[in-house]
Backbone as a printed PyTorch tensor [residue, N CA C, xyz], in Angstrom:
tensor([[[  0.7990,  -1.2020,   0.0000],
         [  0.0000,   0.0000,   0.0000],
         [  0.8440,   1.2700,   0.0000]],

        [[  2.1470,   1.1320,   0.1470],
         [  3.0020,   2.3100,   0.2110],
         [  2.9960,   3.0820,  -1.0990]],

        [[  2.9380,   2.3730,  -2.2430],
         [  2.8680,   3.0630,  -3.5340],
         [  1.5590,   3.8300,  -3.6500]],

        [[  0.4710,   3.2600,  -3.1690],
         [ -0.8160,   3.9430,  -3.2130],
         [ -0.7870,   5.2060,  -2.3610]],

        [[ -0.1950,   5.1230,  -1.1850],
         [ -0.1200,   6.2950,  -0.3060],
         [  0.7660,   7.3660,  -0.9300]],

        [[  1.9040,   6.9590,  -1.4920],
         [  2.7790,   7.9290,  -2.1530],
         [  2.0940,   8.5650,  -3.3630]],

        [[  1.3520,   7.7670,  -4.1290],
         [  0.6080,   8.3100,  -5.2630],
         [ -0.4520,   9.2970,  -4.8280]],

        [[ -1.1210,   9.0050,  -3.7260],
         [ -2.1350,   9.9100,  -3.1940],
         [ -1.5020,  11.2200,  -2.7380]],

        [[ -0.4000,  11.1380,  -2.0380],
         [  0.2760,  12.3510,  -1.5620],
         [  0.8040,  13.1630,  -2.7480]],

        [[  1.4490,  12.4900,  -3.7170],
         [  1.9770,  13.1890,  -4.8840],
         [  0.8520,  13.8620,  -5.6700]],

        [[ -0.2210,  13.1130,  -5.9100],
         [ -1.3360,  13.6740,  -6.6620],
         [ -1.9770,  14.8510,  -5.9580]],

        [[ -2.0760,  14.7920,  -4.6310],
         [ -2.6720,  15.8950,  -3.8770],
         [ -1.7760,  17.1310,  -3.9010]],

        [[ -0.4750,  16.9250,  -3.8230],
         [  0.4410,  18.0660,  -3.8020],
         [  0.6360,  18.6990,  -5.1720]],

        [[  0.4960,  17.9180,  -6.2320],
         [  0.7570,  18.4420,  -7.5740],
         [ -0.4700,  19.0440,  -8.2440]],

        [[ -1.6080,  19.0450,  -7.5710],
         [ -2.8080,  19.6560,  -8.1370],
         [ -2.6310,  21.1630,  -8.1440]],

        [[ -2.8920,  21.7920,  -9.2990],
         [ -2.7510,  23.2520,  -9.3910],
         [ -3.7360,  23.9520,  -8.4620]],

        [[ -5.0050,  24.0340,  -8.8370],
         [ -5.9570,  24.4850,  -7.8160],
         [ -6.4090,  23.2450,  -7.0630]],

        [[ -5.9250,  23.0370,  -5.8780],
         [ -6.0940,  21.7690,  -5.1840],
         [ -7.5470,  21.4330,  -4.8960]],

        [[ -8.4320,  22.4230,  -4.8660],
         [ -9.8240,  22.1510,  -4.5360],
         [-10.6550,  21.7730,  -5.7580]],

        [[-10.1930,  22.0870,  -6.9680],
         [-10.9570,  21.7700,  -8.1770],
         [-10.7030,  20.3350,  -8.6020]],

        [[-11.7290,  19.6450,  -8.9680],
         [-11.6090,  18.2730,  -9.4440],
         [-11.1990,  17.2800,  -8.3770]],

        [[-11.4780,  17.6130,  -7.1270],
         [-11.0390,  16.7390,  -6.0390],
         [-11.7800,  15.4010,  -6.0560]],

        [[-13.0500,  15.4000,  -6.4650],
         [-13.8010,  14.1420,  -6.5140],
         [-13.2210,  13.2130,  -7.5720]],

        [[-12.9080,  13.7330,  -8.7600],
         [-12.3220,  12.8790,  -9.7930],
         [-10.9300,  12.4200,  -9.3820]],

        [[-10.2090,  13.2570,  -8.6500],
         [ -8.8890,  12.8610,  -8.1600],
         [ -9.0060,  11.7060,  -7.1610]],

        [[ -9.9470,  11.8070,  -6.2600],
         [-10.1070,  10.7630,  -5.2380],
         [-10.6110,   9.4610,  -5.8690]],

        [[-11.4690,   9.5670,  -6.8600],
         [-12.0270,   8.3700,  -7.4920],
         [-11.0930,   7.7380,  -8.5230]],

        [[-10.0700,   8.4600,  -8.9680],
         [ -9.1980,   7.9550, -10.0340],
         [ -8.5210,   6.6490,  -9.6330]],

        [[ -7.9680,   6.5840,  -8.4440],
         [ -7.2790,   5.3710,  -8.0110],
         [ -8.1840,   4.1570,  -7.9480]],

        [[ -9.2990,   4.2360,  -7.1940],
         [-10.1800,   3.0690,  -7.1230],
         [-10.7980,   2.6810,  -8.4690]],

        [[-11.1430,   3.6570,  -9.3150],
         [-11.7440,   3.3220, -10.6120],
         [-10.7590,   2.5840, -11.5100]],

        [[ -9.4940,   2.9550, -11.4460],
         [ -8.5040,   2.2820, -12.2850],
         [ -8.0540,   0.9510, -11.6830]],

        [[ -8.1040,   0.8230, -10.3740],
         [ -7.6880,  -0.4250,  -9.7280],
         [ -8.7870,  -1.4770,  -9.7490]],

        [[-10.0380,  -1.0430,  -9.8650],
         [-11.1700,  -1.9740,  -9.7930],
         [-11.1180,  -3.0820, -10.8540]],

        [[-10.8300,  -2.7770, -12.1380],
         [-10.7790,  -3.8770, -13.1090],
         [ -9.7080,  -4.9180, -12.7860]],

        [[ -8.5440,  -4.4660, -12.3140],
         [ -7.4870,  -5.4130, -11.9760],
         [ -7.8490,  -6.2170, -10.7330]],

        [[ -8.4920,  -5.5660,  -9.7700],
         [ -8.9540,  -6.2880,  -8.5800],
         [-10.0480,  -7.2850,  -8.9590]],

        [[-10.8810,  -6.9120,  -9.9320],
         [-11.9080,  -7.8340, -10.4140],
         [-11.3050,  -9.0580, -11.0800]],

        [[-10.2550,  -8.8520, -11.8800],
         [ -9.5650,  -9.9880, -12.4940],
         [ -8.9490, -10.8900, -11.4270]],

        [[ -8.3890, -10.2730, -10.4010],
         [ -7.8090, -11.0560,  -9.3070],
         [ -8.8930, -11.8540,  -8.5840]],

        [[-10.0320, -11.2200,  -8.3160],
         [-11.1000, -11.8700,  -7.5690],
         [-11.7220, -13.0190,  -8.3630]],

        [[-12.0100, -12.7730,  -9.6420],
         [-12.6600, -13.7940, -10.4690],
         [-11.7420, -14.9950, -10.6690]],

        [[-10.4600, -14.7360, -10.8690],
         [ -9.5300, -15.8380, -11.1450],
         [ -8.9080, -16.4320,  -9.8880]],

        [[ -9.2290, -15.8700,  -8.7430],
         [ -8.6440, -16.3000,  -7.4650],
         [ -7.1150, -16.2150,  -7.4870]],

        [[ -6.6240, -15.1900,  -8.1780],
         [ -5.1970, -14.9210,  -8.1940],
         [ -4.3960, -15.6250,  -9.2610]],

        [[ -5.0390, -16.3560, -10.1820],
         [ -4.2690, -17.0570, -11.2020],
         [ -3.9990, -16.1810, -12.4280]],

        [[ -4.9040, -15.2870, -12.7780],
         [ -4.6880, -14.4220, -13.9360],
         [ -3.8440, -13.2110, -13.5790]],

        [[ -4.1210, -12.6350, -12.4330],
         [ -3.4640, -11.4020, -12.0250],
         [ -3.4100, -11.3640, -10.5050]],

        [[ -2.3240, -10.8150,  -9.9870],
         [ -2.1850, -10.7280,  -8.5440],
         [ -2.8210,  -9.4640,  -7.9840]],

        [[ -3.0850,  -9.4650,  -6.6980],
         [ -3.6700,  -8.2960,  -6.0520],
         [ -2.6730,  -7.1440,  -5.9890]],

        [[ -1.3880,  -7.4410,  -6.0380],
         [ -0.3740,  -6.3960,  -6.0360],
         [ -0.4830,  -5.4790,  -7.2420]],

        [[ -0.9230,  -6.0160,  -8.3780],
         [ -1.1240,  -5.1890,  -9.5680],
         [ -2.2390,  -4.1800,  -9.3480]],

        [[ -3.3030,  -4.5960,  -8.6850],
         [ -4.4000,  -3.6770,  -8.3840],
         [ -3.9450,  -2.6070,  -7.3940]],

        [[ -3.1510,  -3.0080,  -6.4090],
         [ -2.6380,  -2.0270,  -5.4430],
         [ -1.7200,  -1.0180,  -6.1260]],

        [[ -0.8860,  -1.5040,  -7.0370],
         [ -0.0070,  -0.6080,  -7.7820],
         [ -0.8100,   0.3440,  -8.6580]],

        [[ -1.8680,  -0.1660,  -9.2840],
         [ -2.7060,   0.6840, -10.1390],
         [ -3.4690,   1.7110,  -9.3180]],

        [[ -3.7700,   1.4050,  -8.0670],
         [ -4.4130,   2.3680,  -7.1790],
         [ -3.5190,   3.6040,  -7.0280]],

        [[ -2.2320,   3.3930,  -6.7680],
         [ -1.3020,   4.5070,  -6.6350],
         [ -1.0760,   5.2360,  -7.9460]],

        [[ -1.0150,   4.4870,  -9.0420],
         [ -0.8290,   5.1170, -10.3530],
         [ -2.0280,   5.9830, -10.6840]],

        [[ -3.2270,   5.5040, -10.3810],
         [ -4.4250,   6.3000, -10.6400],
         [ -4.4360,   7.5860,  -9.8470]],

        [[ -4.0570,   7.5200,  -8.5850],
         [ -4.0080,   8.7280,  -7.7700],
         [ -2.8870,   9.6560,  -8.2120]],

        [[ -1.8170,   9.0880,  -8.7220],
         [ -0.6900,   9.9160,  -9.1490],
         [ -0.9660,  10.6350, -10.4610]],

        [[ -1.5630,   9.9440, -11.4150],
         [ -1.7560,  10.5130, -12.7430],
         [ -3.1310,  11.1200, -12.9680]],

        [[ -4.1530,  10.5430, -12.3820],
         [ -5.5150,  10.9580, -12.6760],
         [ -6.2050,   9.8980, -13.5190]],

        [[ -7.4680,  10.1440, -13.8500],
         [ -8.2590,   9.1110, -14.5320],
         [ -7.7830,   8.8510, -15.9590]],

        [[ -7.7810,   9.8670, -16.8150],
         [ -7.4450,   9.6550, -18.2270],
         [ -5.9790,   9.2500, -18.4040]],

        [[ -5.0150,   9.9890, -17.8430],
         [ -3.6310,   9.5310, -17.9990],
         [ -3.3780,   8.1660, -17.3480]],

        [[ -4.0410,   7.8710, -16.2490],
         [ -3.8920,   6.5620, -15.6150],
         [ -4.4350,   5.4510, -16.4940]],

        [[ -5.5690,   5.7180, -17.1550],
         [ -6.1390,   4.7330, -18.0730],
         [ -5.2000,   4.5000, -19.2520]],

        [[ -4.5920,   5.5680, -19.7540],
         [ -3.6420,   5.4280, -20.8600],
         [ -2.4200,   4.6320, -20.4070]],

        [[ -1.9480,   4.8790, -19.1820],
         [ -0.8170,   4.1030, -18.6480],
         [ -1.1910,   2.6260, -18.5410]],

        [[ -2.4160,   2.3350, -18.1350],
         [ -2.8830,   0.9490, -18.0470],
         [ -2.9420,   0.3070, -19.4310]],

        [[ -3.4600,   1.0280, -20.4140],
         [ -3.5180,   0.4960, -21.7770],
         [ -2.1210,   0.2600, -22.3390]],

        [[ -1.2140,   1.2150, -22.1040],
         [  0.1690,   1.0290, -22.5500],
         [  0.7950,  -0.1970, -21.8900]],

        [[  0.5010,  -0.4000, -20.6100],
         [  1.0400,  -1.5640, -19.9060],
         [  0.5320,  -2.8590, -20.5450]],

        [[ -0.7470,  -2.9020, -20.8980],
         [ -1.2860,  -4.1040, -21.5430],
         [ -0.6690,  -4.3120, -22.9220]],

        [[ -0.5080,  -3.2400, -23.7070],
         [  0.0760,  -3.3730, -25.0420],
         [  1.5320,  -3.8210, -24.9680]],

        [[  2.3110,  -3.2040, -24.0930],
         [  3.7200,  -3.5630, -23.9640],
         [  3.8520,  -4.9790, -23.4080]],

        [[  3.0210,  -5.3220, -22.4370],
         [  3.0420,  -6.6740, -21.8850],
         [  2.6870,  -7.7230, -22.9230]],

        [[  1.7310,  -7.4140, -23.7870],
         [  1.3560,  -8.3580, -24.8470],
         [  2.4940,  -8.5270, -25.8450]],

        [[  3.1570,  -7.4270, -26.2020],
         [  4.2770,  -7.5040, -27.1420],
         [  5.4230,  -8.3330, -26.5530]],

        [[  5.7430,  -8.1000, -25.3010],
         [  6.8050,  -8.8760, -24.6450],
         [  6.3800, -10.3300, -24.5080]],

        [[  5.1220, -10.5660, -24.1890],
         [  4.6290, -11.9350, -24.0570],
         [  4.7280, -12.7150, -25.3530]],

        [[  4.4100, -12.0770, -26.4680],
         [  4.5330, -12.7500, -27.7610],
         [  6.0090, -12.9890, -28.0770]],

        [[  6.8550, -12.0160, -27.7650],
         [  8.2820, -12.1460, -28.0660],
         [  8.9230, -13.2830, -27.2780]],

        [[  8.5680, -13.4370, -26.0120],
         [  9.2290, -14.4830, -25.2210],
         [  8.7130, -15.8800, -25.5440]],

        [[  7.6570, -15.9710, -26.3170],
         [  7.1660, -17.2940, -26.7180],
         [  7.9310, -17.8650, -27.9180]],

        [[  8.8460, -17.0440, -28.4800],
         [  9.6700, -17.5520, -29.5780],
         [ 10.5140, -18.6960, -29.0250]],

        [[ 10.5080, -19.8240, -29.6830],
         [ 11.2370, -20.9750, -29.1540],
         [ 12.7340, -20.6920, -29.0020]],

        [[ 13.3200, -21.2090, -27.9300],
         [ 14.7350, -20.9840, -27.6610],
         [ 15.6330, -21.6380, -28.7110]],

        [[ 15.1590, -22.7100, -29.3420],
         [ 15.9650, -23.3480, -30.3910],
         [ 16.1570, -22.3980, -31.5680]],

        [[ 15.1130, -21.6520, -31.8980],
         [ 15.2100, -20.6740, -32.9760],
         [ 16.1880, -19.5650, -32.5920]],

        [[ 16.1220, -19.1000, -31.3530],
         [ 17.0270, -18.0520, -30.8760],
         [ 18.4650, -18.5570, -30.9270]],

        [[ 18.6980, -19.7960, -30.5350],
         [ 20.0390, -20.3680, -30.5660],
         [ 20.5650, -20.4690, -31.9900]],

        [[ 19.6970, -20.8410, -32.9350],
         [ 20.1140, -20.9400, -34.3330],
         [ 20.4860, -19.5720, -34.8850]],

        [[ 19.6870, -18.5450, -34.5620],
         [ 19.9940, -17.1860, -35.0110],
         [ 21.2930, -16.7050, -34.3770]],

        [[ 21.5040, -17.0120, -33.0940],
         [ 22.7510, -16.6160, -32.4260],
         [ 23.9490, -17.3030, -33.0780]],

        [[ 23.8020, -18.5620, -33.4540],
         [ 24.9000, -19.2610, -34.1190],
         [ 25.1550, -18.6620, -35.4980]],

        [[ 24.0970, -18.2800, -36.2180],
         [ 24.2610, -17.6490, -37.5250],
         [ 24.9800, -16.3090, -37.4070]],

        [[ 24.7590, -15.6140, -36.3180],
         [ 25.4070, -14.3170, -36.1000],
         [ 26.7690, -14.4770, -35.4400]],

        [[ 27.2220, -15.7020, -35.2790],
         [ 28.5120, -16.0410, -34.6880],
         [ 28.6420, -15.5870, -33.2320]],

        [[ 27.5350, -15.6920, -32.5120],
         [ 27.5510, -15.4350, -31.0720],
         [ 27.7860, -16.7910, -30.4190]],

        [[ 29.0030, -17.0310, -29.9930],
         [ 29.3590, -18.3670, -29.5180],
         [ 29.1590, -18.5370, -28.0190]],

        [[ 29.0910, -17.4760, -27.2880],
         [ 28.9550, -17.5990, -25.8360],
         [ 27.5000, -17.5170, -25.3960]],

        [[ 26.6240, -17.8220, -26.2670],
         [ 25.1970, -17.7810, -25.9610],
         [ 24.8190, -19.0790, -25.2670]],

        [[ 24.4580, -18.9900, -23.9940],
         [ 24.1160, -20.1890, -23.2250],
         [ 22.6960, -20.0450, -22.6630]],

        [[ 22.0250, -21.1770, -22.5940],
         [ 20.6830, -21.2010, -22.0410],
         [ 20.7460, -21.6300, -20.5870]],

        [[ 20.1980, -20.8160, -19.7290],
         [ 20.1420, -21.1890, -18.3170],
         [ 18.7140, -21.4690, -17.8730]],

        [[ 17.7530, -21.1510, -18.7200],
         [ 16.3410, -21.3510, -18.3700],
         [ 15.6740, -22.2010, -19.4440]],

        [[ 14.6010, -22.8200, -19.0510],
         [ 13.8320, -23.5770, -20.0330],
         [ 12.9670, -22.6010, -20.8340]],

        [[ 12.3900, -23.0790, -21.8960],
         [ 11.5910, -22.2320, -22.7780],
         [ 10.3000, -21.7860, -22.0870]],

        [[  9.8310, -20.6170, -22.4770],
         [  8.5510, -20.1330, -21.9850],
         [  7.4280, -20.8040, -22.7590]],

        [[  6.3220, -21.0300, -22.0860],
         [  5.1450, -21.6090, -22.7210],
         [  3.9470, -20.7100, -22.4450]],

        [[  2.7990, -21.1050, -22.9560],
         [  1.5800, -20.3410, -22.6990],
         [  1.1980, -20.3900, -21.2180]],

        [[  1.7190, -21.3430, -20.4940],
         [  1.4340, -21.4650, -19.0560],
         [  2.4170, -20.6690, -18.1900]],

        [[  3.4480, -20.0970, -18.7880],
         [  4.4410, -19.3520, -18.0250],
         [  3.8240, -18.0850, -17.4460]],

        [[  4.2570, -17.7330, -16.2500],
         [  3.7630, -16.5250, -15.5960],
         [  4.7220, -15.3720, -15.8510]],

        [[  4.1720, -14.2610, -16.2930],
         [  4.9550, -13.0520, -16.5330],
         [  4.3960, -11.9710, -15.6140]],

        [[  5.2080, -11.3910, -14.7480],
         [  4.7000, -10.3590, -13.8350],
         [  4.2130,  -9.1340, -14.6110]],

        [[  3.1000,  -8.5760, -14.1770],
         [  2.5040,  -7.4270, -14.8580],
         [  2.9520,  -6.0990, -14.2550]],

        [[  3.4460,  -6.1130, -13.0260],
         [  3.8580,  -4.8890, -12.3470],
         [  4.8980,  -4.0810, -13.1070]],

        [[  5.9480,  -4.7140, -13.6560],
         [  6.9210,  -3.9230, -14.4150],
         [  6.3190,  -3.2120, -15.6160]],

        [[  5.3360,  -3.8190, -16.2560],
         [  4.6970,  -3.1630, -17.3930],
         [  3.8410,  -1.9820, -16.9410]],

        [[  3.2180,  -2.1150, -15.7740],
         [  2.4850,  -0.9730, -15.2120],
         [  3.4330,   0.1830, -14.9240]],

        [[  4.6080,  -0.1250, -14.4110],
         [  5.5800,   0.9210, -14.1090],
         [  6.1050,   1.5630, -15.3920]],

        [[  6.3120,   0.7830, -16.4450],
         [  6.7390,   1.3450, -17.7250],
         [  5.6600,   2.2690, -18.2810]],

        [[  4.3960,   1.8390, -18.2250],
         [  3.2990,   2.7070, -18.6670],
         [  3.2270,   3.9890, -17.8550]],

        [[  3.4010,   3.8760, -16.5410],
         [  3.4360,   5.0530, -15.6710],
         [  4.5520,   5.9900, -16.0780]],

        [[  5.7460,   5.4590, -16.3000],
         [  6.8970,   6.3030, -16.6600],
         [  6.6870,   7.0050, -17.9910]],

        [[  6.1250,   6.3050, -18.9780],
         [  5.8880,   6.9300, -20.2780],
         [  4.9400,   8.1110, -20.1370]],

        [[  3.8340,   7.9040, -19.4400],
         [  2.8450,   8.9760, -19.2980],
         [  3.3700,  10.0820, -18.3860]],

        [[  4.0020,   9.7230, -17.2760],
         [  4.4560,  10.7320, -16.3200],
         [  5.5790,  11.5930, -16.9050]],

        [[  6.5660,  10.9550, -17.5520],
         [  7.6260,  11.7500, -18.1600],
         [  7.0980,  12.5610, -19.3300]],

        [[  6.0990,  12.0320, -20.0340],
         [  5.4570,  12.8290, -21.0740],
         [  4.8140,  14.0760, -20.5050]],

        [[  4.1320,  13.9580, -19.3790],
         [  3.5470,  15.1290, -18.7340],
         [  4.6240,  16.0660, -18.2200]],

        [[  5.7030,  15.5150, -17.7190],
         [  6.7940,  16.3190, -17.1810],
         [  7.4300,  17.1770, -18.2700]],

        [[  7.5590,  16.6120, -19.4670],
         [  8.1680,  17.3330, -20.5830],
         [  7.1240,  17.9030, -21.5380]],

        [[  5.9040,  18.0580, -21.0630],
         [  4.7980,  18.6950, -21.7810],
         [  4.4630,  18.0050, -23.0970]],

        [[  4.5800,  16.6890, -23.1170],
         [  4.1410,  15.8790, -24.2610],
         [  2.8220,  15.2600, -23.8540]],

        [[  1.7910,  15.4890, -24.6310],
         [  0.4570,  15.0140, -24.2690],
         [  0.2800,  13.5750, -24.7390]],

        [[  0.8410,  12.6490, -23.9880],
         [  0.8030,  11.2240, -24.3380],
         [ -0.6320,  10.7030, -24.4000]],

        [[ -1.5290,  11.0300, -23.4250],
         [ -2.8920,  10.5020, -23.5190],
         [ -3.6110,  10.8950, -24.8120]],

        [[ -3.4880,  12.1400, -25.2500],
         [ -4.1560,  12.5530, -26.4950],
         [ -3.5750,  11.8240, -27.6910]],

        [[ -2.2640,  11.6270, -27.6850],
         [ -1.6250,  10.9190, -28.7820],
         [ -2.0820,   9.4730, -28.8530]],

        [[ -2.0840,   8.7830, -27.7140],
         [ -2.4770,   7.3730, -27.6870],
         [ -3.9560,   7.2210, -28.0460]],

        [[ -4.8030,   8.0890, -27.5030],
         [ -6.2330,   8.0110, -27.8130],
         [ -6.4690,   8.3140, -29.2890]],

        [[ -5.6920,   9.2520, -29.8480],
         [ -5.8050,   9.5590, -31.2800],
         [ -5.3940,   8.3870, -32.1460]],

        [[ -4.3390,   7.6960, -31.7830],
         [ -3.9000,   6.5220, -32.5380],
         [ -4.9400,   5.4210, -32.4530]],

        [[ -5.5190,   5.2130, -31.2650],
         [ -6.5420,   4.1890, -31.1140],
         [ -7.8060,   4.5520, -31.9030]],

        [[ -8.1380,   5.8330, -31.9790],
         [ -9.3220,   6.2470, -32.7270],
         [ -9.1150,   6.0500, -34.2240]],

        [[ -7.8970,   6.2390, -34.7260],
         [ -7.6200,   6.0530, -36.1440],
         [ -7.6930,   4.5910, -36.5410]],

        [[ -7.3980,   3.6960, -35.6050],
         [ -7.3930,   2.2760, -35.9470],
         [ -8.8120,   1.7210, -36.1230]],

        [[ -9.8080,   2.4170, -35.6230],
         [-11.1880,   1.9360, -35.7830],
         [-11.6770,   2.3660, -37.0920]]])
């Protein structure tokens, strides 16, 4: 819960007029954490852990509703891309490494399968960093991502 508390404190301190939009600020964390908590509850912890929902609670309070939702979507997209990439068979990777004359390439782990567990928390943090640093450097990441998603329909 420490990330949630830090997100709440950061979000409260970084509000320009602190009294405006306070209801949406307070609801941002629980609204964004609810879907992940629902996945945890329905699957009894096999699809997603409760720690992901707790982390999303802090991210929601830190970023707000729309940027937090964009960070969540980015986390799912990046996680899906990494998940597809790690399913490439290790034999294929070894053959490509041999073709590139990488001789010190050693396997210490077995191959990933569809049953392999991949933690979602790091992807949530990557999504948070993309959106937060975008806001820090005045890049409107949420509008860009929503615009790209609207064009794809």
